Tab-separated table of C-alpha atoms (C1' of nucleotides) in Angstrom:
chain	number	residue	atom	x	y	z
A	1	MET	CA	-12.796	-13.916	-4.040
A	2	SER	CA	-13.342	-10.562	-5.736
A	3	LEU	CA	-12.404	-11.663	-9.227
A	4	ARG	CA	-15.104	-14.291	-8.905
A	5	ILE	CA	-17.522	-11.442	-8.183
A	6	ALA	CA	-16.196	-9.243	-10.957
A	7	ALA	CA	-16.877	-12.003	-13.501
A	8	LEU	CA	-20.241	-12.801	-11.933
A	9	GLY	CA	-21.172	-9.129	-11.985
A	10	LEU	CA	-20.442	-8.793	-15.680
A	11	LEU	CA	-22.475	-11.913	-16.450
A	12	ALA	CA	-25.291	-10.461	-14.351
A	13	GLN	CA	-25.434	-7.566	-16.811
A	14	ARG	CA	-25.503	-9.825	-19.866
A	15	PRO	CA	-24.451	-13.361	-20.903
A	16	GLY	CA	-21.175	-13.828	-22.715
A	17	SER	CA	-18.165	-16.041	-23.362
A	18	GLY	CA	-14.824	-15.973	-21.553
A	19	TYR	CA	-13.431	-14.063	-24.475
A	20	ASP	CA	-16.237	-11.499	-24.273
A	21	LEU	CA	-15.506	-10.982	-20.569
A	22	LEU	CA	-11.796	-10.753	-21.273
A	23	LYS	CA	-12.424	-7.772	-23.545
A	24	LEU	CA	-14.524	-6.137	-20.832
A	25	PHE	CA	-11.710	-6.740	-18.347
A	26	GLU	CA	-9.253	-5.089	-20.704
A	27	ASN	CA	-11.474	-2.046	-21.017
A	28	SER	CA	-13.753	-0.826	-18.256
A	29	MET	CA	-13.213	-3.460	-15.570
A	30	ALA	CA	-9.415	-3.142	-15.553
A	31	ASN	CA	-9.826	0.198	-13.802
A	32	VAL	CA	-11.346	-1.329	-10.710
A	33	TRP	CA	-10.246	-4.967	-10.744
A	34	PRO	CA	-7.680	-6.046	-13.352
A	35	ALA	CA	-7.379	-9.749	-14.162
A	36	THR	CA	-5.336	-11.851	-16.531
A	37	GLN	CA	-6.676	-14.128	-19.248
A	38	SER	CA	-5.425	-17.157	-17.391
A	39	GLN	CA	-7.130	-16.260	-14.153
A	40	LEU	CA	-10.408	-15.369	-15.812
A	41	TYR	CA	-10.820	-18.634	-17.719
A	42	SER	CA	-10.065	-20.805	-14.702
A	43	GLU	CA	-12.399	-18.718	-12.544
A	44	LEU	CA	-15.221	-19.235	-15.054
A	45	ASN	CA	-14.714	-22.987	-14.819
A	46	LYS	CA	-14.857	-22.790	-11.029
A	47	LEU	CA	-18.020	-20.671	-11.147
A	48	ALA	CA	-19.622	-23.182	-13.500
A	49	ASP	CA	-18.546	-26.081	-11.242
A	50	GLY	CA	-20.154	-24.283	-8.324
A	51	GLY	CA	-23.389	-23.750	-10.236
A	52	LEU	CA	-23.218	-19.939	-10.079
A	53	ILE	CA	-23.079	-19.694	-13.869
A	54	GLU	CA	-23.989	-22.141	-16.622
A	55	VAL	CA	-23.055	-22.774	-20.245
A	56	THR	CA	-26.025	-22.042	-22.486
A	57	ASP	CA	-24.382	-22.560	-25.843
A	58	ILE	CA	-21.205	-23.801	-27.470
A	59	GLY	CA	-20.365	-21.964	-30.650
A	60	PRO	CA	-17.575	-22.199	-33.236
A	61	ARG	CA	-13.988	-22.637	-31.973
A	62	GLY	CA	-15.334	-24.070	-28.735
A	63	ARG	CA	-16.823	-20.732	-27.710
A	64	LYS	CA	-18.762	-21.241	-24.479
A	65	VAL	CA	-21.501	-18.743	-23.705
A	66	TYR	CA	-22.112	-18.372	-19.990
A	67	ARG	CA	-25.200	-17.115	-18.183
A	68	ILE	CA	-25.601	-16.316	-14.485
A	69	THR	CA	-27.879	-18.658	-12.502
A	70	THR	CA	-30.295	-17.867	-9.672
A	71	ALA	CA	-27.682	-19.116	-7.200
A	72	GLY	CA	-25.170	-16.805	-8.884
A	73	ARG	CA	-27.428	-13.774	-8.443
A	74	ALA	CA	-27.898	-14.647	-4.785
A	75	GLU	CA	-24.138	-14.906	-4.256
A	76	LEU	CA	-23.567	-11.599	-6.039
A	77	HIS	CA	-26.176	-9.889	-3.878
A	78	ARG	CA	-24.658	-11.347	-0.736
A	79	TRP	CA	-21.227	-9.944	-1.650
A	80	MET	CA	-22.601	-6.559	-2.679
A	81	THR	CA	-24.288	-5.996	0.665
A	82	ASP	CA	-21.455	-7.259	2.866
A	83	PRO	CA	-18.152	-5.418	2.587
A	84	SER	CA	-16.799	-6.971	5.788
A	85	ALA	CA	-14.873	-9.706	3.956
A	86	ASP	CA	-13.214	-7.366	1.456
A	87	PRO	CA	-9.490	-7.900	0.949
A	88	PRO	CA	-7.411	-5.155	2.562
A	89	PHE	CA	-6.721	-2.025	0.563
A	90	ARG	CA	-3.175	-1.771	-0.852
A	91	SER	CA	-1.593	0.973	-2.905
A	92	ALA	CA	2.039	0.981	-3.999
A	93	ALA	CA	1.638	4.654	-4.930
A	94	LEU	CA	0.528	5.537	-1.393
A	95	LEU	CA	3.373	3.489	0.064
A	96	ARG	CA	5.865	5.392	-2.064
A	97	LEU	CA	4.389	8.687	-0.943
A	98	PHE	CA	4.595	7.568	2.666
A	99	LEU	CA	8.330	6.935	2.226
A	100	LEU	CA	9.056	10.051	0.172
A	101	GLY	CA	11.228	11.495	2.943
A	102	GLN	CA	13.736	8.706	2.273
A	103	ILE	CA	15.012	10.056	-1.044
A	104	PRO	CA	16.802	13.350	-1.813
A	105	GLN	CA	14.400	16.257	-1.900
A	106	GLU	CA	15.073	17.106	-5.521
A	107	GLN	CA	14.014	13.595	-6.530
A	108	ALA	CA	10.973	13.740	-4.282
A	109	ARG	CA	10.030	16.950	-6.099
A	110	ARG	CA	10.368	15.246	-9.458
A	111	HIS	CA	8.191	12.403	-8.249
A	112	LEU	CA	5.469	14.837	-7.170
A	113	GLU	CA	5.657	16.614	-10.512
A	114	HIS	CA	5.289	13.286	-12.254
A	115	THR	CA	2.316	12.451	-10.029
A	116	ALA	CA	0.568	15.651	-11.046
A	117	GLU	CA	1.227	14.990	-14.728
A	118	HIS	CA	0.030	11.421	-14.422
A	119	ALA	CA	-3.214	12.583	-12.808
A	120	GLN	CA	-3.790	14.900	-15.765
A	121	ALA	CA	-3.151	12.087	-18.213
A	122	GLU	CA	-5.541	9.791	-16.333
A	123	ILE	CA	-8.248	12.428	-16.493
A	124	ALA	CA	-7.780	12.654	-20.249
A	125	ARG	CA	-7.864	8.870	-20.554
A	126	LEU	CA	-11.056	8.572	-18.484
A	127	LEU	CA	-12.773	11.329	-20.450
A	128	ALA	CA	-11.896	9.513	-23.663
A	129	LEU	CA	-13.183	6.274	-22.166
A	130	ARG	CA	-16.426	7.944	-21.172
A	131	ASP	CA	-16.918	9.245	-24.704
A	132	SER	CA	-16.089	5.876	-26.240
A	133	LEU	CA	-18.628	4.070	-24.067
A	134	GLY	CA	-21.378	6.237	-25.461
A	135	LEU	CA	-23.104	6.387	-22.085
A	136	THR	CA	-25.405	9.274	-21.463
A	137	ASP	CA	-26.537	11.209	-18.437
A	138	SER	CA	-30.084	11.146	-19.698
A	139	PRO	CA	-32.863	10.143	-17.290
A	140	ASP	CA	-33.783	7.109	-19.393
A	141	ALA	CA	-30.346	5.530	-18.980
A	142	ASP	CA	-30.504	2.174	-17.236
A	143	ASP	CA	-29.000	1.428	-13.845
A	144	ASP	CA	-25.858	-0.191	-15.240
A	145	ALA	CA	-25.092	2.888	-17.318
A	146	PHE	CA	-25.896	5.194	-14.400
A	147	PHE	CA	-23.573	3.450	-11.938
A	148	GLY	CA	-20.931	2.891	-14.590
A	149	LEU	CA	-20.859	6.642	-15.130
A	150	ALA	CA	-20.807	7.234	-11.374
A	151	ALA	CA	-17.769	4.960	-10.998
A	152	LEU	CA	-16.055	6.789	-13.835
A	153	ASP	CA	-16.877	10.114	-12.192
A	154	TYR	CA	-15.256	8.808	-9.029
A	155	GLY	CA	-12.061	8.169	-11.002
A	156	LEU	CA	-12.155	11.646	-12.482
A	157	ARG	CA	-12.552	13.267	-9.071
A	158	LEU	CA	-9.851	11.069	-7.567
A	159	ASN	CA	-7.334	12.162	-10.182
A	160	ALA	CA	-8.340	15.805	-9.942
A	161	MET	CA	-7.780	15.599	-6.184
A	162	GLN	CA	-4.446	13.863	-6.670
A	163	GLY	CA	-3.197	16.511	-9.074
A	164	GLU	CA	-4.198	19.350	-6.763
A	165	TRP	CA	-2.642	17.622	-3.792
A	166	ALA	CA	0.685	17.057	-5.581
A	167	ARG	CA	0.822	20.679	-6.723
A	168	ASP	CA	0.042	21.928	-3.207
A	169	VAL	CA	2.754	19.772	-1.656
A	170	LEU	CA	5.223	21.151	-4.217
A	171	THR	CA	4.256	24.694	-3.262
A	172	LYS	CA	4.768	23.912	0.416
A	173	LEU	CA	8.161	22.405	-0.372
A	174	ASP	CA	9.111	25.650	-2.127
A	175	ASP	CA	8.018	27.675	0.891
A	176	ARG	CA	10.153	25.507	3.141
A	177	ARG	CA	13.289	25.942	1.060
A	178	LYS	CA	13.345	29.702	1.458
B	1	MET	CA	7.760	-6.939	-3.809
B	2	SER	CA	6.132	-3.999	-2.076
B	3	LEU	CA	6.029	-5.506	1.401
B	4	ARG	CA	9.761	-5.973	1.074
B	5	ILE	CA	9.995	-2.226	0.433
B	6	ALA	CA	7.582	-1.291	3.209
B	7	ALA	CA	9.780	-3.116	5.745
B	8	LEU	CA	12.943	-1.693	4.208
B	9	GLY	CA	11.484	1.818	4.315
B	10	LEU	CA	10.645	1.582	7.998
B	11	LEU	CA	14.146	0.298	8.775
B	12	ALA	CA	15.538	3.206	6.733
B	13	GLN	CA	13.895	5.564	9.227
B	14	ARG	CA	15.287	3.734	12.269
B	15	PRO	CA	16.569	0.263	13.243
B	16	GLY	CA	14.224	-2.155	14.994
B	17	SER	CA	13.169	-5.757	15.541
B	18	GLY	CA	10.505	-7.713	13.680
B	19	TYR	CA	8.204	-7.107	16.594
B	20	ASP	CA	8.869	-3.354	16.480
B	21	LEU	CA	8.017	-3.309	12.776
B	22	LEU	CA	4.905	-5.395	13.415
B	23	LYS	CA	3.594	-2.668	15.738
B	24	LEU	CA	4.304	-0.031	13.088
B	25	PHE	CA	2.452	-2.161	10.544
B	26	GLU	CA	-0.537	-2.386	12.860
B	27	ASN	CA	-0.602	1.389	13.257
B	28	SER	CA	0.520	3.814	10.581
B	29	MET	CA	1.656	1.449	7.839
B	30	ALA	CA	-1.606	-0.529	7.775
B	31	ASN	CA	-3.220	2.442	6.035
B	32	VAL	CA	-1.045	2.101	2.951
B	33	TRP	CA	0.267	-1.482	2.977
B	34	PRO	CA	-1.131	-3.949	5.531
B	35	ALA	CA	0.845	-7.113	6.269
B	36	THR	CA	0.476	-10.102	8.556
B	37	GLN	CA	2.931	-11.155	11.245
B	38	SER	CA	3.778	-14.299	9.338
B	39	GLN	CA	4.611	-12.481	6.151
B	40	LEU	CA	6.670	-9.814	7.875
B	41	TYR	CA	8.966	-12.201	9.725
B	42	SER	CA	9.693	-14.322	6.684
B	43	GLU	CA	10.292	-11.209	4.598
B	44	LEU	CA	12.820	-9.943	7.155
B	45	ASN	CA	14.712	-13.223	6.858
B	46	LYS	CA	14.736	-12.925	3.087
B	47	LEU	CA	15.952	-9.313	3.282
B	48	ALA	CA	18.745	-10.388	5.646
B	49	ASP	CA	19.670	-13.300	3.341
B	50	GLY	CA	19.875	-10.838	0.465
B	51	GLY	CA	22.114	-8.493	2.437
B	52	LEU	CA	19.667	-5.569	2.314
B	53	ILE	CA	19.377	-5.501	6.100
B	54	GLU	CA	21.585	-6.934	8.863
B	55	VAL	CA	21.200	-8.060	12.459
B	56	THR	CA	23.094	-5.703	14.751
B	57	ASP	CA	22.074	-7.182	18.079
B	58	ILE	CA	20.296	-10.148	19.630
B	59	GLY	CA	18.442	-9.281	22.835
B	60	PRO	CA	16.349	-11.245	25.329
B	61	ARG	CA	13.839	-13.798	23.983
B	62	GLY	CA	15.838	-13.998	20.759
B	63	ARG	CA	14.937	-10.405	19.803
B	64	LYS	CA	16.817	-9.558	16.607
B	65	VAL	CA	17.481	-5.879	15.923
B	66	TYR	CA	17.761	-5.154	12.205
B	67	ARG	CA	19.463	-2.238	10.474
B	68	ILE	CA	19.331	-1.299	6.785
B	69	THR	CA	22.562	-1.758	4.811
B	70	THR	CA	24.035	0.365	2.033
B	71	ALA	CA	22.735	-2.172	-0.470
B	72	GLY	CA	19.330	-1.888	1.191
B	73	ARG	CA	19.265	1.892	0.805
B	74	ALA	CA	20.216	1.509	-2.851
B	75	GLU	CA	17.362	-0.964	-3.406
B	76	LEU	CA	14.909	1.317	-1.614
B	77	HIS	CA	16.028	4.255	-3.741
B	78	ARG	CA	15.684	2.190	-6.908
B	79	TRP	CA	12.103	1.239	-6.017
B	80	MET	CA	11.158	4.766	-4.959
B	81	THR	CA	12.196	6.224	-8.298
B	82	ASP	CA	10.695	3.519	-10.524
B	83	PRO	CA	6.943	2.993	-10.272
B	84	SER	CA	6.831	0.983	-13.509
B	85	ALA	CA	6.888	-2.387	-11.709
B	86	ASP	CA	4.137	-1.530	-9.208
B	87	PRO	CA	1.465	-4.182	-8.771
B	88	PRO	CA	-1.853	-3.230	-10.394
B	89	PHE	CA	-4.309	-1.183	-8.372
B	90	ARG	CA	-7.273	-3.132	-6.951
B	91	SER	CA	-10.166	-1.911	-4.843
B	92	ALA	CA	-13.064	-4.082	-3.735
B	93	ALA	CA	-14.935	-0.905	-2.776
B	94	LEU	CA	-14.605	0.437	-6.333
B	95	LEU	CA	-15.656	-2.915	-7.763
B	96	ARG	CA	-18.762	-2.883	-5.590
B	97	LEU	CA	-19.585	0.602	-6.721
B	98	PHE	CA	-19.115	-0.423	-10.334
B	99	LEU	CA	-21.682	-3.194	-9.869
B	100	LEU	CA	-24.099	-1.134	-7.790
B	101	GLY	CA	-26.714	-1.371	-10.534
B	102	GLN	CA	-27.071	-5.092	-9.777
B	103	ILE	CA	-28.872	-4.652	-6.456
B	104	PRO	CA	-32.247	-3.034	-5.748
B	105	GLN	CA	-32.017	0.722	-5.849
B	106	GLU	CA	-33.037	1.190	-2.234
B	107	GLN	CA	-30.117	-0.967	-1.132
B	108	ALA	CA	-27.757	0.867	-3.444
B	109	ARG	CA	-28.906	4.110	-1.827
B	110	ARG	CA	-28.184	2.759	1.628
B	111	HIS	CA	-24.726	1.704	0.508
B	112	LEU	CA	-23.995	5.210	-0.772
B	113	GLU	CA	-25.257	6.744	2.454
B	114	HIS	CA	-22.990	4.459	4.392
B	115	THR	CA	-20.082	5.439	2.144
B	116	ALA	CA	-20.656	9.119	2.880
B	117	GLU	CA	-20.876	8.482	6.618
B	118	HIS	CA	-17.742	6.398	6.558
B	119	ALA	CA	-15.849	9.170	4.784
B	120	GLN	CA	-16.896	11.614	7.505
B	121	ALA	CA	-15.753	9.241	10.227
B	122	GLU	CA	-12.406	8.744	8.492
B	123	ILE	CA	-11.881	12.487	8.335
B	124	ALA	CA	-12.510	12.737	12.070
B	125	ARG	CA	-10.129	9.856	12.715
B	126	LEU	CA	-7.373	11.395	10.591
B	127	LEU	CA	-7.778	14.818	12.203
B	128	ALA	CA	-7.467	13.188	15.640
B	129	LEU	CA	-4.420	11.272	14.428
B	130	ARG	CA	-2.832	14.472	13.142
B	131	ASP	CA	-3.353	16.184	16.477
B	132	SER	CA	-2.036	13.214	18.416
B	133	LEU	CA	1.142	13.074	16.331
B	134	GLY	CA	1.974	16.632	17.325
B	135	LEU	CA	3.409	17.313	13.893
B	136	THR	CA	3.652	20.925	12.900
B	137	ASP	CA	3.576	22.795	9.637
B	138	SER	CA	6.473	24.943	10.786
B	139	PRO	CA	9.410	25.425	8.403
B	140	ASP	CA	11.834	23.698	10.790
B	141	ALA	CA	9.989	20.362	10.649
B	142	ASP	CA	12.139	17.542	9.262
B	143	ASP	CA	11.445	15.651	6.038
B	144	ASP	CA	9.764	12.657	7.689
B	145	ALA	CA	7.356	14.968	9.527
B	146	PHE	CA	6.727	17.011	6.381
B	147	PHE	CA	5.918	14.010	4.188
B	148	GLY	CA	4.033	12.326	6.999
B	149	LEU	CA	1.744	15.344	7.129
B	150	ALA	CA	1.482	15.389	3.333
B	151	ALA	CA	0.399	11.724	3.307
B	152	LEU	CA	-2.154	12.448	5.997
B	153	ASP	CA	-3.421	15.421	4.030
B	154	TYR	CA	-3.854	13.122	1.045
B	155	GLY	CA	-6.068	10.895	3.173
B	156	LEU	CA	-8.143	13.860	4.311
B	157	ARG	CA	-8.696	15.060	0.763
B	158	LEU	CA	-9.487	11.552	-0.465
B	159	ASN	CA	-12.234	11.126	2.117
B	160	ALA	CA	-13.612	14.601	1.529
B	161	MET	CA	-13.818	13.775	-2.172
B	162	GLN	CA	-15.456	10.422	-1.444
B	163	GLY	CA	-18.108	11.980	0.762
B	164	GLU	CA	-18.947	14.665	-1.796
B	165	TRP	CA	-19.079	12.099	-4.547
B	166	ALA	CA	-21.447	9.800	-2.654
B	167	ARG	CA	-23.769	12.692	-1.784
B	168	ASP	CA	-23.769	13.874	-5.410
B	169	VAL	CA	-24.625	10.391	-6.691
B	170	LEU	CA	-27.483	10.207	-4.184
B	171	THR	CA	-28.784	13.551	-5.431
B	172	LYS	CA	-28.619	12.343	-9.034
B	173	LEU	CA	-30.487	9.174	-8.061
B	174	ASP	CA	-33.221	11.338	-6.536
B	175	ASP	CA	-33.449	13.377	-9.742
B	176	ARG	CA	-33.780	10.204	-11.788
B	177	ARG	CA	-36.622	8.833	-9.707
B	178	LYS	CA	-38.868	11.743	-10.469
C	1	DA	C1'	-1.243	-17.862	-47.798
C	2	DT	C1'	-0.630	-15.264	-44.051
C	3	DA	C1'	-1.611	-12.105	-40.531
C	4	DA	C1'	-4.856	-10.751	-37.190
C	5	DC	C1'	-8.066	-12.185	-34.273
C	6	DC	C1'	-11.041	-15.611	-31.788
C	7	DA	C1'	-11.022	-18.969	-28.080
C	8	DT	C1'	-9.537	-21.784	-24.308
C	9	DG	C1'	-6.369	-24.195	-21.342
C	10	DT	C1'	-2.163	-25.649	-18.182
C	11	DA	C1'	2.177	-25.332	-15.319
C	12	DA	C1'	5.451	-22.985	-12.515
C	13	DC	C1'	6.031	-19.302	-9.676
C	14	DT	C1'	5.189	-15.323	-6.347
C	15	DT	C1'	2.549	-13.077	-2.933
C	16	DG	C1'	-0.522	-12.995	0.851
C	17	DT	C1'	-3.686	-15.315	4.615
C	18	DT	C1'	-4.898	-18.427	8.396
C	19	DA	C1'	-3.815	-21.346	11.767
C	20	DC	C1'	-0.772	-23.517	14.554
C	21	DA	C1'	3.401	-23.913	17.480
C	22	DT	C1'	6.951	-22.595	20.794
C	23	DG	C1'	8.907	-20.351	24.470
C	24	DA	C1'	10.810	-16.102	27.336
C	25	DT	C1'	9.865	-12.017	30.272
C	26	DT	C1'	7.200	-8.759	32.924
C	27	DA	C1'	3.536	-6.921	35.795
C	28	DA	C1'	-0.484	-7.813	38.770
D	1	DT	C1'	1.579	-17.685	39.969
D	2	DT	C1'	-0.689	-16.586	36.137
D	3	DA	C1'	-2.046	-13.534	32.572
D	4	DA	C1'	-0.430	-10.346	29.254
D	5	DT	C1'	2.951	-9.223	26.314
D	6	DC	C1'	7.227	-10.041	23.830
D	7	DA	C1'	9.276	-12.615	20.091
D	8	DT	C1'	9.856	-15.658	16.246
D	9	DG	C1'	8.821	-19.443	13.197
D	10	DT	C1'	6.402	-23.056	9.905
D	11	DA	C1'	2.798	-25.407	7.063
D	12	DA	C1'	-1.243	-25.446	4.268
D	13	DC	C1'	-3.904	-22.856	1.483
D	14	DA	C1'	-5.824	-19.066	-1.705
D	15	DA	C1'	-5.139	-15.571	-5.124
D	16	DG	C1'	-2.659	-13.621	-8.875
D	17	DT	C1'	1.148	-13.454	-12.722
D	18	DT	C1'	3.913	-15.107	-16.546
D	19	DA	C1'	4.834	-18.006	-19.990
D	20	DC	C1'	3.700	-21.519	-22.812
D	21	DA	C1'	0.563	-24.346	-25.714
D	22	DT	C1'	-3.097	-25.349	-29.064
D	23	DG	C1'	-5.938	-24.637	-32.766
D	24	DG	C1'	-10.090	-22.396	-35.503
D	25	DT	C1'	-11.821	-18.379	-38.359
D	26	DT	C1'	-11.844	-14.115	-40.982
D	27	DA	C1'	-10.084	-10.517	-43.838
D	28	DT	C1'	-6.532	-8.954	-47.112
DNA sequence: ATAACCATGTAACTTGTTACATGATTAA
DNA sequence: TTAATCATGTAACAAGTTACATGGTTAT
């Protein structure tokens, strides 16, 4: 259900073709809800069948430009204000961490070191992404830009936290070995 | 693939029946990798077919006690040390946040306030959980206890970060309105 | 002309959810 | 004796991935 919303949400910001959305999914959206080309195109057809979006134009190479409808905006609003039907949260990384006691301690250490390095790399990637988007913190920025930046800031803080956590666990492991 | 590992990981800690594992999934494991009863039982059969676990005993009411095999430990170890095949990370909460500009600002504010409150409540819940587990930070704690505490600490830091973030975004929204 | 990119679609498969179905054992 | 809990299974569906398939357009 959430991919449906992700597509709808992007079309709520501005009209575009499946290919346009695909590029957005490869860039910003992939960080919060990745989707494949295959899934996206079939979801757009379903959204159009359901009247939540409509085709406004067919360009060269069969390019279909979609626009959100009133019904689509209503559905998006409904989802935004009701988190009760969200799919359950799953994280393979957290699962691995939960089971870290099951591998030799030296390998667990290496995993934690890798986690810390990965967090650093993610921070660098997100900073580069922020620069490339050309969004500004200025007071005249629109809502989309404001919340886009806020989501990105969330990612930055998450990775900073993760790096600190991994380094602290490593320190505690050292203390234990003595 | 990850549910397979979640079940395998629990059986690596101690043998148990499908029903035993189900209880663990409802409690601790649900935080990192929720699973339904249906999925768990069929996964256990697949694991047994593949020789990664084995039935050591059949009790009353057809209760089957499973134990991890050598092959199972090898598979678990392989997964633990290779995150490259992890399923992509998805979060409906992050998606909602990303699209927060699509609803009226007063409703977005309420959502952020709720996020901050929820983070506080989670911290209280995790602190209570930590106390109830009776785990200690002492140097003689075993690996499972040590990493269990580390995972819990991760949760505490995550929610602290989330609360701070939500409050900061609310402050920035206030600044923008002036 | 040919490589890169634009543009969409379909089929087979895996993973996860919901609902239903069955029956044994234990505690009040 | 009856309600709660123990204990497992199956079928239909929804969501997501991988691989394949087709062809138009633009830039070098």
